Each structure stands twice: as structure tokens, then as C-alpha cells.
Amino acid sequence: MQSFNVTSPQQQRNKANAPQQSKCKLKFDYSPSKDGIDFNLLVLLHGLGDTKGPFAALGTKLQLPQTATMAVQAPEPVPYMEECYQWYPSFDFLTGELLTPASPERFKGLTRTRQQLTELLQHLVDDCGFEPSRIFLFGFSQGGTVALDLALFGQIRNLGGVISISGYLLEEQENEKKIGNGYGGYILVTQGEKDSTIGPRSQAEKKFSIIKRKCSPDAIVSQVFISNKDHTMPSSAAEWRIIHTFFAERMPRRNLQLENMSDVYLVNPSR
């Protein structure tokens, strides 16, 4: 017979333990929730050639309720450029040209980053107290690629959800086997209709179909095209409305009013 733990909601801890930089290889900026309840965590991943700074500021500006934020910096500097970082090798070291799917260095670099991000997530789950289902990823371009890769192929399963801005899996991952039945959470990809980096709409839809094939049938996966937008971060009210709707509908919330009732108890299966 299964046993259960019965606790009062007042016993729940509001503040998660802050992550420790000494336990992680990747650099990050962490901010607890403004309302003092670190129920969810939003991990922000910048694009190629950027740093964690602007994304740390974005996380603070979003002011998502009951949600701490963490902006992570990519592990590799872009060659010959100061304060510019990449999640995996993107340029030929000798010619400076963009690497193609034919270069094994791209995927090798992606798997190195996957492992480092997995170690970071493990620290957040084991030491800081965040449940995987309440960890959400937000990435732009190359950061979106990494966010999708981590949710679909990482060792920490059942992450809460992913928002990828103009980012898709690498072409090399089309034949990578999905884990088990595939990712079963929430994915939103926003894409500019005039994105000169991704290419025409048909190309973006083809890339999106690969993401869907790596998910389970239960996953809720959507792609939204933004008019008059190139390969940039969100800037229009319409796109931000879509993003905020995703957060509002997909991020769980604690019902503080219910918890504060003296005759309410939480019943959880014992592990």
C-alpha cells in the first residue's frame, strides 16, 4: 500500500536556495522573484555573439509572478571578438566563415554545452529546490537551439517548457533519436516572416516539423510567425503578448489564499 505525507501548506518554503557559482562551470546572473516566492525558474539563453548581461536585465524586467530568473552565459568566446560568446563553434577559425552542417565541430560543441547545462540544471534541482516541471527555458537564435536541445535531448527530463525566438535544432539533429516517447511539455517558437537568417517561411516550417517529431504526441508545440520582423529579439507588442500568454497559461502558480486557510493540508505520495 502506498504511503502519503501530509503537511500544512504553511510549511512550504518560499525562497529557493540561490545557486552557487562555485558548483557550476557556466557563468550566470541569478535573481529571486520580486514577490518573494521562487516557485518557478526562467532560464534565459542569449544568442550568438552576446553575453548574459542583457538577458539578466530582461529577466528582471519581465517581473513574472512567483518566478526567479537566471541568465546564463555561453561557454565559448567567439574567436577574435571581445565579450562575445557562442554556445557551440559557429565560425571557421581560419577563414571566419560560418560553419555548415558538414563540420563535426558544431554538433560536438552542442553536446559539450548540453552536458554543462545539464550539470547546472542538476544543481538547481538537487541543491536549490526547483522541480524540473517548474523550470522554463527562453532562448534567442543560437540560445533557442540550445534550449530546445536541452529539453528534447538533455538528461533532466520533464522540463516545464521552452520559448525559442528564431531558434531551431541543428540540421545534424534531424536523425538524432528522441529519448523514450519524446518531450511531452510545452514549446513555443516565434519566427519573423522576414527572417533573413532562417530563410523563407517554408524553410522555417520544415525546421519546426523536426522539433515536433522529437516530441511525444502529448506535447503542445506551436510556431507563430511575426509580420515585418527579421532575425531579432521580440520588439512588437503583438509578439510580447504571445510570449506573456504562454507564461500565463503554462507556468504553475501557488494559490496563496488557499494555502493560508488553517484547515487545508497537502497530501503527497511518499517517495
XYZ file of N, CA and C in Angstrom:
813
model
N 0.843 -1.190 0.000
C 0.000 0.000 0.000
C 0.881 1.245 0.000
N 0.562 2.183 -0.835
C 1.365 3.402 -0.931
C 1.131 4.290 0.278
N 2.210 4.854 0.815
C 2.099 5.763 1.953
C 2.093 7.206 1.468
N 1.585 8.109 2.334
C 1.463 9.505 1.957
C 2.025 10.388 3.062
N 2.540 11.554 2.653
C 2.972 12.577 3.586
C 1.922 13.673 3.627
N 1.505 14.051 4.818
C 0.518 15.110 4.991
C 1.190 16.287 5.673
N 1.181 17.446 5.001
C 1.834 18.640 5.545
C 0.923 19.840 5.396
N 1.191 20.842 6.185
C 0.470 22.101 6.062
C 1.099 22.937 4.959
N 0.313 23.645 4.132
C 0.881 24.499 3.084
C 1.828 25.543 3.649
N 1.591 25.965 4.927
C 2.450 26.983 5.515
C 3.880 26.486 5.686
N 4.068 25.147 5.616
C 5.400 24.590 5.771
C 6.222 24.697 4.495
N 5.595 25.029 3.379
C 6.328 25.159 2.125
C 7.281 26.350 2.196
N 8.462 26.152 1.680
C 9.466 27.197 1.699
C 9.276 28.084 0.478
N 9.208 29.412 0.695
C 9.000 30.337 -0.415
C 10.275 30.565 -1.222
N 11.375 30.734 -0.516
C 12.634 31.059 -1.172
C 13.420 29.804 -1.518
N 13.767 29.659 -2.788
C 14.674 28.587 -3.176
C 16.082 28.960 -2.734
N 16.921 27.950 -2.588
C 18.324 28.228 -2.307
C 18.964 28.843 -3.547
N 19.689 29.914 -3.371
C 20.348 30.562 -4.505
C 21.439 29.651 -5.063
N 21.539 29.518 -6.388
C 22.590 28.677 -6.975
C 23.977 29.239 -6.673
N 24.930 28.349 -6.561
C 26.297 28.731 -6.228
C 27.185 28.641 -7.473
N 27.838 29.747 -7.809
C 28.701 29.779 -8.987
C 29.847 28.772 -8.880
N 30.309 28.511 -7.670
C 31.430 27.595 -7.466
C 31.090 26.158 -7.869
N 29.787 25.840 -7.958
C 29.372 24.485 -8.306
C 29.022 24.345 -9.783
N 29.213 25.409 -10.551
C 28.817 25.394 -11.962
C 29.955 25.911 -12.839
N 30.108 25.283 -13.996
C 31.122 25.735 -14.947
C 30.647 26.967 -15.718
N 29.361 27.038 -15.972
C 28.810 28.147 -16.735
C 28.571 29.351 -15.837
N 28.882 30.541 -16.339
C 28.632 31.765 -15.583
C 27.159 32.153 -15.715
N 26.614 32.748 -14.659
C 25.204 33.122 -14.685
C 24.944 34.306 -13.766
N 23.812 34.975 -14.008
C 23.269 36.006 -13.111
C 21.915 35.508 -12.641
N 21.736 35.417 -11.331
C 20.502 34.878 -10.761
C 19.768 35.958 -9.989
N 18.451 36.018 -10.174
C 17.620 36.970 -9.441
C 16.407 36.245 -8.876
N 16.185 36.311 -7.569
C 14.977 35.718 -6.995
C 13.746 36.476 -7.431
N 12.592 35.875 -7.255
C 11.341 36.502 -7.638
C 11.100 37.769 -6.823
N 10.537 38.788 -7.472
C 10.259 40.054 -6.789
C 9.216 39.893 -5.693
N 8.305 38.903 -5.861
C 7.259 38.722 -4.851
C 7.670 37.783 -3.726
N 8.930 37.321 -3.765
C 9.449 36.505 -2.676
C 9.062 35.042 -2.724
N 8.469 34.581 -3.832
C 8.059 33.179 -3.945
C 8.728 32.578 -5.182
N 9.781 31.830 -4.970
C 10.534 31.249 -6.085
C 9.941 29.887 -6.454
N 8.721 29.916 -6.966
C 8.037 28.668 -7.310
C 8.531 28.136 -8.655
N 8.701 29.024 -9.622
C 9.205 28.676 -10.950
C 10.588 29.286 -11.144
N 11.253 28.825 -12.200
C 12.539 29.412 -12.604
C 12.555 29.565 -14.110
N 12.891 30.762 -14.581
C 13.053 31.022 -16.014
C 14.535 31.160 -16.309
N 15.052 30.275 -17.160
C 16.460 30.296 -17.563
C 16.554 30.946 -18.931
N 17.336 32.029 -19.021
C 17.439 32.796 -20.266
C 18.787 32.540 -20.931
N 18.751 32.268 -22.244
C 19.937 31.890 -23.005
C 20.095 32.836 -24.197
N 21.166 33.604 -24.206
C 21.376 34.637 -25.227
C 21.756 34.049 -26.581
N 21.795 34.910 -27.575
C 22.143 34.489 -28.925
C 23.633 34.566 -29.201
N 24.017 34.204 -30.411
C 25.412 34.202 -30.836
C 26.020 35.596 -30.742
N 27.170 35.694 -30.096
C 27.901 36.954 -30.016
C 27.469 37.870 -28.899
N 26.561 37.419 -28.055
C 26.050 38.252 -26.966
C 26.640 37.784 -25.632
N 26.154 38.364 -24.544
C 26.544 37.976 -23.193
C 25.286 37.814 -22.345
N 25.471 37.388 -21.106
C 24.338 37.190 -20.208
C 23.723 38.495 -19.718
N 24.465 39.604 -19.774
C 24.009 40.861 -19.192
C 22.652 41.332 -19.668
N 22.445 41.504 -20.981
C 21.142 41.985 -21.453
C 19.991 41.041 -21.103
N 20.264 39.756 -21.042
C 19.209 38.800 -20.729
C 18.906 38.771 -19.235
N 19.897 39.080 -18.407
C 19.626 39.234 -16.977
C 18.699 40.417 -16.753
N 18.946 41.504 -17.483
C 18.080 42.685 -17.377
C 16.674 42.377 -17.878
N 16.569 41.594 -18.952
C 15.265 41.204 -19.477
C 14.500 40.377 -18.452
N 15.175 39.422 -17.819
C 14.516 38.587 -16.830
C 13.931 39.407 -15.699
N 14.669 40.412 -15.244
C 14.187 41.290 -14.176
C 13.009 42.126 -14.656
N 13.083 42.596 -15.895
C 12.027 43.452 -16.447
C 10.717 42.695 -16.630
N 10.789 41.411 -16.916
C 9.572 40.632 -17.148
C 8.693 40.568 -15.907
N 9.323 40.526 -14.725
C 8.593 40.503 -13.454
C 7.496 39.435 -13.449
N 7.850 38.235 -13.807
C 6.893 37.137 -13.792
C 6.582 36.745 -12.351
N 5.319 36.603 -11.999
C 4.979 36.264 -10.615
C 5.500 34.890 -10.205
N 5.962 34.793 -8.973
C 6.430 33.540 -8.375
C 7.523 32.869 -9.217
N 8.354 33.691 -9.865
C 9.340 33.143 -10.793
C 10.702 33.821 -10.624
N 11.703 33.046 -10.231
C 13.080 33.524 -10.229
C 13.630 33.447 -11.654
N 14.679 34.198 -11.937
C 15.263 34.184 -13.276
C 16.765 33.939 -13.204
N 17.279 33.324 -14.239
C 18.717 33.051 -14.335
C 19.159 33.255 -15.779
N 20.049 34.201 -16.014
C 20.638 34.412 -17.341
C 21.990 33.718 -17.371
N 22.176 32.828 -18.323
C 23.395 32.017 -18.413
C 24.228 32.494 -19.598
N 25.539 32.510 -19.406
C 26.440 32.927 -20.486
C 27.023 31.716 -21.203
N 27.060 31.779 -22.518
C 27.615 30.695 -23.318
C 29.069 30.445 -22.945
N 29.528 29.209 -23.088
C 30.859 28.847 -22.571
C 32.048 29.242 -23.434
N 31.822 29.489 -24.740
C 32.959 29.686 -25.634
C 33.005 31.113 -26.177
N 34.167 31.773 -26.103
C 34.291 33.095 -26.737
C 34.293 32.967 -28.256
N 33.713 33.958 -28.925
C 33.782 33.996 -30.384
C 35.195 34.417 -30.765
N 35.873 33.662 -31.634
C 37.257 33.996 -31.979
C 37.419 35.427 -32.472
N 38.468 36.090 -31.981
C 38.882 37.431 -32.419
C 37.887 38.530 -32.034
N 36.958 38.218 -31.156
C 35.972 39.235 -30.733
C 35.930 39.282 -29.209
N 35.921 40.494 -28.665
C 35.911 40.653 -27.223
C 34.482 40.669 -26.689
N 34.299 40.023 -25.536
C 32.998 39.975 -24.859
C 31.882 39.513 -25.787
N 32.186 38.493 -26.583
C 31.191 37.872 -27.450
C 31.301 36.357 -27.263
N 30.170 35.707 -27.046
C 30.214 34.288 -26.695
C 29.278 33.471 -27.571
N 29.590 32.176 -27.676
C 28.807 31.257 -28.501
C 28.587 29.956 -27.736
N 27.439 29.319 -28.025
C 27.092 28.070 -27.349
C 27.768 26.875 -27.980
N 28.146 27.015 -29.214
C 28.893 25.966 -29.923
C 29.642 26.648 -31.061
N 30.719 26.050 -31.578
C 31.507 26.694 -32.631
C 30.646 27.068 -33.830
N 30.800 28.307 -34.278
C 29.968 28.805 -35.361
C 30.772 29.285 -36.563
N 32.060 29.541 -36.353
C 32.893 30.100 -37.430
C 34.131 29.253 -37.649
N 34.552 29.171 -38.897
C 35.824 28.535 -39.217
C 36.944 29.383 -38.643
N 37.807 28.780 -37.854
C 38.845 29.523 -37.142
C 39.812 30.216 -38.103
N 40.015 29.648 -39.285
C 40.988 30.205 -40.233
C 40.350 31.208 -41.191
N 39.164 30.890 -41.714
C 38.566 31.745 -42.733
C 37.555 32.738 -42.166
N 37.015 32.443 -40.973
C 35.992 33.298 -40.392
C 34.601 33.056 -40.947
N 34.455 32.117 -41.873
C 33.153 31.821 -42.452
C 32.325 30.958 -41.508
N 30.987 31.056 -41.646
C 30.103 30.253 -40.824
C 30.303 28.769 -41.108
N 30.304 27.968 -40.046
C 30.402 26.531 -40.206
C 29.081 25.977 -40.743
N 29.155 24.913 -41.500
C 27.981 24.272 -42.090
C 27.711 22.955 -41.360
N 26.563 22.328 -41.628
C 26.281 21.030 -41.013
C 27.341 19.971 -41.307
N 28.135 20.190 -42.350
C 29.188 19.228 -42.676
C 30.338 19.265 -41.678
N 30.434 20.312 -40.887
C 31.503 20.414 -39.899
C 31.097 19.696 -38.619
N 31.888 18.710 -38.179
C 31.541 17.981 -36.951
C 31.684 18.824 -35.696
N 32.373 19.950 -35.790
C 32.628 20.767 -34.602
C 31.348 21.387 -34.042
N 30.385 21.650 -34.894
C 29.137 22.251 -34.404
C 28.436 21.319 -33.415
N 28.178 20.095 -33.854
C 27.438 19.167 -33.011
C 28.254 18.740 -31.787
N 29.553 18.593 -31.958
C 30.406 18.269 -30.810
C 30.317 19.376 -29.755
N 30.348 20.621 -30.216
C 30.236 21.748 -29.292
C 28.878 21.792 -28.623
N 27.828 21.476 -29.377
C 26.485 21.473 -28.810
C 26.361 20.423 -27.710
N 26.913 19.249 -27.912
C 26.824 18.208 -26.889
C 27.652 18.567 -25.657
N 28.760 19.296 -25.840
C 29.525 19.770 -24.675
C 28.681 20.748 -23.853
N 28.029 21.662 -24.551
C 27.175 22.626 -23.871
C 25.993 21.928 -23.211
N 25.424 20.940 -23.869
C 24.321 20.177 -23.281
C 24.726 19.591 -21.934
N 25.921 19.049 -21.869
C 26.383 18.460 -20.619
C 26.569 19.517 -19.535
N 27.130 20.666 -19.905
C 27.345 21.727 -18.922
C 26.015 22.298 -18.412
N 25.053 22.454 -19.310
C 23.747 22.939 -18.892
C 23.014 21.895 -18.051
N 23.215 20.624 -18.365
C 22.620 19.555 -17.559
C 23.166 19.593 -16.140
N 24.476 19.811 -16.003
C 25.075 19.913 -14.670
C 24.499 21.103 -13.903
N 24.260 22.209 -14.619
C 23.662 23.384 -13.988
C 22.240 23.074 -13.527
N 21.452 22.439 -14.380
C 20.087 22.088 -14.011
C 20.058 21.117 -12.832
N 20.998 20.187 -12.814
C 21.054 19.232 -11.709
C 21.300 19.940 -10.389
N 22.150 20.960 -10.411
C 22.404 21.773 -9.228
C 21.136 22.510 -8.806
N 20.401 23.040 -9.776
C 19.173 23.771 -9.478
C 18.114 22.859 -8.866
N 18.059 21.620 -9.330
C 17.071 20.669 -8.820
C 17.499 20.103 -7.465
N 18.740 19.615 -7.384
C 19.191 18.907 -6.180
C 19.500 19.835 -5.018
N 20.126 20.964 -5.300
C 20.619 21.833 -4.231
C 19.749 23.063 -3.987
N 19.036 23.505 -5.021
C 18.273 24.749 -4.889
C 16.783 24.528 -4.661
N 16.292 23.345 -5.002
C 14.912 23.019 -4.703
C 13.909 23.277 -5.806
N 14.361 23.504 -7.042
C 13.433 23.711 -8.152
C 13.036 22.366 -8.759
N 11.732 22.172 -8.936
C 11.246 20.982 -9.622
C 11.481 21.137 -11.125
N 11.918 20.072 -11.835
C 12.124 20.187 -13.285
C 10.909 20.723 -14.030
N 9.705 20.324 -13.609
C 8.488 20.757 -14.304
C 8.191 22.233 -14.114
N 8.929 22.885 -13.203
C 8.734 24.318 -12.988
C 9.939 25.128 -13.466
N 10.794 24.493 -14.277
C 11.926 25.184 -14.899
C 11.594 25.409 -16.376
N 11.604 26.667 -16.799
C 11.282 27.041 -18.172
C 12.513 27.672 -18.826
N 12.640 27.460 -20.126
C 13.788 27.961 -20.880
C 13.325 28.983 -21.911
N 14.111 30.067 -22.034
C 13.836 31.112 -23.023
C 15.151 31.401 -23.734
N 15.181 31.192 -25.058
C 16.419 31.415 -25.794
C 16.183 32.132 -27.102
N 17.172 32.903 -27.520
C 17.125 33.598 -28.803
C 18.146 33.013 -29.758
N 17.713 32.677 -30.974
C 18.583 32.210 -32.041
C 19.411 31.005 -31.576
N 20.722 31.140 -31.465
C 21.542 30.019 -31.021
C 21.159 29.591 -29.605
N 20.769 30.540 -28.785
C 20.274 30.206 -27.451
C 18.980 29.413 -27.508
N 18.137 29.686 -28.515
C 16.927 28.904 -28.713
C 17.242 27.484 -29.129
N 18.254 27.324 -29.967
C 18.706 25.985 -30.358
C 19.116 25.186 -29.136
N 19.890 25.815 -28.261
C 20.369 25.146 -27.055
C 19.209 24.812 -26.121
N 18.244 25.724 -25.986
C 17.088 25.478 -25.126
C 16.295 24.266 -25.619
N 16.038 24.200 -26.919
C 15.311 23.071 -27.487
C 16.103 21.773 -27.318
N 17.386 21.841 -27.574
C 18.228 20.654 -27.428
C 18.188 20.122 -26.003
N 18.246 21.030 -25.030
C 18.271 20.625 -23.622
C 16.957 19.959 -23.222
N 15.835 20.507 -23.680
C 14.537 19.926 -23.334
C 14.305 18.587 -24.034
N 14.731 18.492 -25.297
C 14.441 17.297 -26.077
C 15.447 16.168 -25.878
N 16.716 16.538 -25.600
C 17.757 15.518 -25.534
C 18.561 15.510 -24.235
N 18.298 16.447 -23.338
C 19.045 16.511 -22.084
C 18.648 15.416 -21.109
N 19.468 15.219 -20.092
C 19.244 14.158 -19.114
C 18.194 14.534 -18.076
N 17.950 15.835 -17.867
C 16.908 16.265 -16.943
C 15.599 16.274 -17.720
N 14.738 15.330 -17.398
C 13.517 15.164 -18.164
C 12.372 16.005 -17.576
N 11.340 16.165 -18.376
C 10.091 16.807 -17.940
C 10.265 18.267 -17.531
N 11.126 19.006 -18.246
C 11.208 20.442 -18.005
C 9.866 21.091 -18.354
N 9.579 22.240 -17.701
C 8.267 22.848 -17.838
C 7.919 23.305 -19.238
N 8.840 23.986 -19.913
C 8.520 24.491 -21.239
C 9.660 25.276 -21.842
N 9.545 25.561 -23.132
C 10.590 26.259 -23.893
C 9.956 27.327 -24.772
N 10.539 28.529 -24.734
C 10.248 29.547 -25.735
C 11.529 29.785 -26.520
N 11.453 29.565 -27.819
C 12.603 29.788 -28.694
C 12.264 30.898 -29.679
N 13.061 31.958 -29.642
C 12.874 33.074 -30.567
C 13.822 32.885 -31.748
N 13.267 32.531 -32.900
C 14.065 32.350 -34.128
C 15.198 31.352 -33.936
N 14.931 30.281 -33.197
C 15.939 29.244 -32.983
C 15.346 27.865 -33.199
N 16.106 26.993 -33.872
C 15.650 25.631 -34.167
C 16.781 24.654 -33.855
N 16.497 23.368 -33.940
C 17.539 22.374 -33.789
C 18.522 22.481 -34.954
N 19.736 22.012 -34.739
C 20.695 21.957 -35.840
C 20.240 20.940 -36.876
N 20.611 21.174 -38.117
C 20.266 20.230 -39.176
C 20.794 18.837 -38.874
N 21.933 18.761 -38.195
C 22.548 17.474 -37.874
C 21.690 16.643 -36.925
N 20.750 17.283 -36.249
C 19.945 16.578 -35.256
C 18.681 15.950 -35.829
N 18.483 16.089 -37.117
C 17.273 15.533 -37.734
C 17.178 14.027 -37.509
N 18.330 13.349 -37.503
C 18.337 11.898 -37.338
C 18.706 11.462 -35.920
N 18.830 12.422 -35.001
C 19.126 12.054 -33.616
C 17.873 11.443 -32.988
N 18.045 10.294 -32.326
C 16.898 9.576 -31.762
C 16.342 10.322 -30.561
N 15.015 10.428 -30.515
C 14.395 11.053 -29.352
C 14.481 10.116 -28.163
N 14.435 10.700 -26.968
C 14.555 9.918 -25.745
C 13.179 9.391 -25.354
N 13.077 8.078 -25.262
C 11.811 7.468 -24.895
C 10.711 7.844 -25.860
N 9.608 8.323 -25.307
C 8.481 8.721 -26.136
C 8.595 10.159 -26.613
N 9.673 10.837 -26.216
C 9.886 12.217 -26.607
C 9.445 13.201 -25.546
N 9.826 14.453 -25.719
C 9.476 15.504 -24.771
C 7.974 15.745 -24.791
N 7.373 15.847 -23.606
C 5.924 15.970 -23.535
C 5.421 17.287 -22.987
N 6.270 18.317 -22.956
C 5.876 19.592 -22.372
C 5.388 20.602 -23.391
N 5.711 21.867 -23.132
C 5.222 22.981 -23.947
C 6.375 23.642 -24.693
N 6.178 23.906 -25.970
C 7.180 24.595 -26.789
C 6.489 25.666 -27.620
N 7.054 26.866 -27.605
C 6.604 27.952 -28.468
C 7.801 28.477 -29.250
N 7.678 28.524 -30.558
C 8.709 29.112 -31.417
C 8.095 30.314 -32.123
N 8.697 31.491 -31.967
C 8.262 32.655 -32.732
C 9.294 32.929 -33.820
N 8.809 33.335 -34.970
C 9.648 33.438 -36.163
C 9.249 34.659 -36.983
N 10.210 35.506 -37.315
C 9.918 36.645 -38.165
C 9.638 36.222 -39.600
N 8.629 36.823 -40.215
C 8.316 36.494 -41.604
C 9.405 36.953 -42.565
N 10.232 37.923 -42.121
C 11.321 38.422 -42.961
C 12.675 38.037 -42.391
N 12.747 36.887 -41.757
C 13.987 36.426 -41.128
C 14.996 36.014 -42.199
N 16.002 36.848 -42.401
C 16.995 36.591 -43.443
C 17.994 35.515 -43.033
N 18.065 35.185 -41.755
C 18.986 34.148 -41.284
C 18.380 32.761 -41.462
N 17.119 32.592 -41.073
C 16.456 31.295 -41.203
C 16.049 31.029 -42.648
N 15.614 32.063 -43.342
C 15.177 31.891 -44.722
C 13.672 32.004 -44.856
N 13.119 31.552 -45.976
C 11.677 31.699 -46.234
C 10.833 30.891 -45.258
N 9.554 31.203 -45.242
C 8.619 30.546 -44.323
C 8.647 29.028 -44.477
N 8.733 28.541 -45.691
C 8.758 27.093 -45.926
C 9.941 26.439 -45.231
N 11.089 27.129 -45.203
C 12.270 26.602 -44.530
C 12.049 26.550 -43.022
N 11.445 27.604 -42.474
C 11.161 27.638 -41.040
C 10.173 26.540 -40.656
N 9.175 26.308 -41.489
C 8.190 25.267 -41.203
C 8.820 23.887 -41.250
N 9.770 23.691 -42.137
C 10.478 22.413 -42.213
C 11.299 22.186 -40.939
N 11.972 23.233 -40.480
C 12.749 23.124 -39.248
C 11.840 22.842 -38.045
N 10.673 23.460 -38.055
C 9.732 23.265 -36.957
C 9.204 21.832 -36.937
N 9.009 21.250 -38.114
C 8.499 19.880 -38.185
C 9.466 18.889 -37.540
N 10.760 19.189 -37.594
C 11.753 18.320 -36.947
C 11.569 18.362 -35.433
N 11.323 19.551 -34.897
C 11.075 19.689 -33.456
C 9.869 18.842 -33.056
N 8.794 18.933 -33.821
C 7.573 18.198 -33.491
C 7.811 16.695 -33.497
N 8.642 16.216 -34.407
C 8.899 14.777 -34.483
C 9.678 14.271 -33.275
N 10.415 15.156 -32.611
C 11.194 14.752 -31.435
C 10.364 14.807 -30.155
N 9.118 15.273 -30.242
C 8.250 15.387 -29.073
C 7.279 14.216 -29.018
N 6.700 14.021 -27.855
C 5.673 12.996 -27.713
C 4.350 13.531 -28.258
N 3.387 12.652 -28.528
C 2.082 13.118 -29.011
C 1.367 14.025 -28.010
N 1.757 13.955 -26.745
C 1.106 14.768 -25.715
C 1.651 16.198 -25.645
N 2.783 16.445 -26.283
C 3.387 17.778 -26.224
C 2.500 18.812 -26.920
N 2.531 20.023 -26.405
C 1.816 21.136 -27.038
C 2.875 22.055 -27.650
N 2.982 22.002 -28.966
C 4.065 22.657 -29.691
C 3.472 23.601 -30.728
N 3.920 24.846 -30.722
C 3.352 25.819 -31.661
C 4.426 26.716 -32.248
N 4.166 27.174 -33.451
C 5.043 28.095 -34.169
C 4.205 29.284 -34.614
N 4.690 30.490 -34.318
C 3.955 31.700 -34.660
C 4.858 32.600 -35.496
N 4.362 33.051 -36.635
C 5.122 33.956 -37.499
C 4.728 35.402 -37.200
N 5.745 36.251 -37.074
C 5.551 37.664 -36.754
C 5.798 38.492 -38.011
N 4.830 39.296 -38.394
C 4.954 40.083 -39.620
C 5.999 41.188 -39.464
N 6.646 41.505 -40.579
C 7.620 42.604 -40.649
C 8.751 42.474 -39.642
N 9.154 41.250 -39.352
C 10.241 41.033 -38.399
C 11.364 40.236 -39.042
N 12.614 40.644 -38.779
C 13.796 39.926 -39.251
C 14.294 39.029 -38.114
N 15.557 38.694 -38.119
C 16.147 37.787 -37.128
C 16.543 38.607 -35.898
N 15.552 38.961 -35.084
C 15.793 39.833 -33.934
C 15.013 39.336 -32.720
N 15.378 39.871 -31.576
C 14.609 39.635 -30.373
C 13.228 40.275 -30.519
N 12.247 39.854 -29.712
C 10.913 40.462 -29.789
C 10.963 41.962 -29.518
N 10.208 42.704 -30.306
C 10.134 44.147 -30.108
C 8.708 44.671 -30.218
N 7.833 43.899 -30.853
C 6.454 44.362 -31.042
C 5.572 43.934 -29.882
N 4.522 44.714 -29.657
C 3.558 44.373 -28.608
C 2.875 43.045 -28.918
N 2.667 42.758 -30.199
C 1.990 41.517 -30.581
C 2.806 40.295 -30.178
N 4.108 40.325 -30.434
C 4.941 39.164 -30.087
C 5.069 38.999 -28.582
N 5.245 40.106 -27.867
C 5.349 40.008 -26.411
C 4.039 39.531 -25.802
N 2.922 39.874 -26.414
C 1.632 39.395 -25.912
C 1.553 37.870 -26.031
N 2.049 37.343 -27.134
C 2.073 35.887 -27.337
C 2.951 35.222 -26.283
N 4.104 35.827 -26.011
C 5.034 35.266 -25.038
C 4.448 35.311 -23.630
N 3.874 36.436 -23.256
C 3.289 36.557 -21.918
C 2.089 35.625 -21.754
N 1.333 35.400 -22.824
C 0.223 34.453 -22.755
C 0.740 33.043 -22.499
N 1.851 32.694 -23.133
C 2.482 31.387 -22.895
C 2.848 31.245 -21.420
N 3.506 32.252 -20.866
C 3.882 32.198 -19.453
C 2.639 32.064 -18.563
N 1.625 32.863 -18.847
C 0.427 32.876 -18.004
C -0.301 31.535 -18.034
N -0.328 30.891 -19.196
C -1.072 29.641 -19.329
C -0.267 28.416 -18.930
N 1.054 28.479 -19.035
C 1.877 27.277 -18.834
C 2.606 27.235 -17.500
N 2.899 28.377 -16.913
C 3.630 28.386 -15.644
C 2.661 28.156 -14.485
N 2.920 27.164 -13.643
C 2.034 26.933 -12.496
C 2.173 28.046 -11.459
N 1.164 28.190 -10.626
C 1.170 29.193 -9.564
C 0.682 28.558 -8.266
N 1.254 28.984 -7.174
C 0.731 28.602 -5.875
C -0.485 29.460 -5.544
N -1.515 28.837 -4.990
C -2.704 29.556 -4.554
C -2.500 29.957 -3.097
N -1.973 31.169 -2.896
C -1.609 31.598 -1.547
C -2.835 31.761 -0.658
N -3.943 32.204 -1.245
C -5.157 32.386 -0.442
C -5.630 31.046 0.119
N -5.570 30.009 -0.723
C -5.974 28.682 -0.268
C -4.995 28.138 0.762
N -3.720 28.348 0.535
C -2.700 27.847 1.446
C -2.819 28.466 2.835
N -3.258 29.704 2.891
C -3.338 30.402 4.172
C -4.550 29.975 5.020
N -5.396 29.134 4.445
C -6.508 28.611 5.222
C -5.993 27.549 6.193
N -6.360 27.661 7.466
C -5.780 26.816 8.508
C -6.176 25.350 8.406
N -7.296 25.065 7.711
C -7.765 23.685 7.653
C -7.449 23.005 6.322
N -6.491 23.552 5.568
C -6.073 22.961 4.298
C -4.728 22.271 4.484
N -4.595 21.041 3.926
C -3.357 20.281 4.045
C -2.970 19.725 2.676
N -1.670 19.543 2.492
C -1.162 18.962 1.272
C -0.941 17.470 1.483
N -1.402 16.645 0.539
C -1.219 15.214 0.611
C -0.368 14.787 -0.574
N 0.856 14.309 -0.288
C 1.807 13.922 -1.335
C 2.213 12.478 -1.165
N 2.296 11.707 -2.261
C 2.787 10.326 -2.171
C 4.224 10.315 -1.650
N 4.545 9.353 -0.780
C 5.920 9.211 -0.293
C 6.774 8.620 -1.394
N 8.028 9.067 -1.461
C 8.937 8.547 -2.488
C 9.676 7.325 -1.977
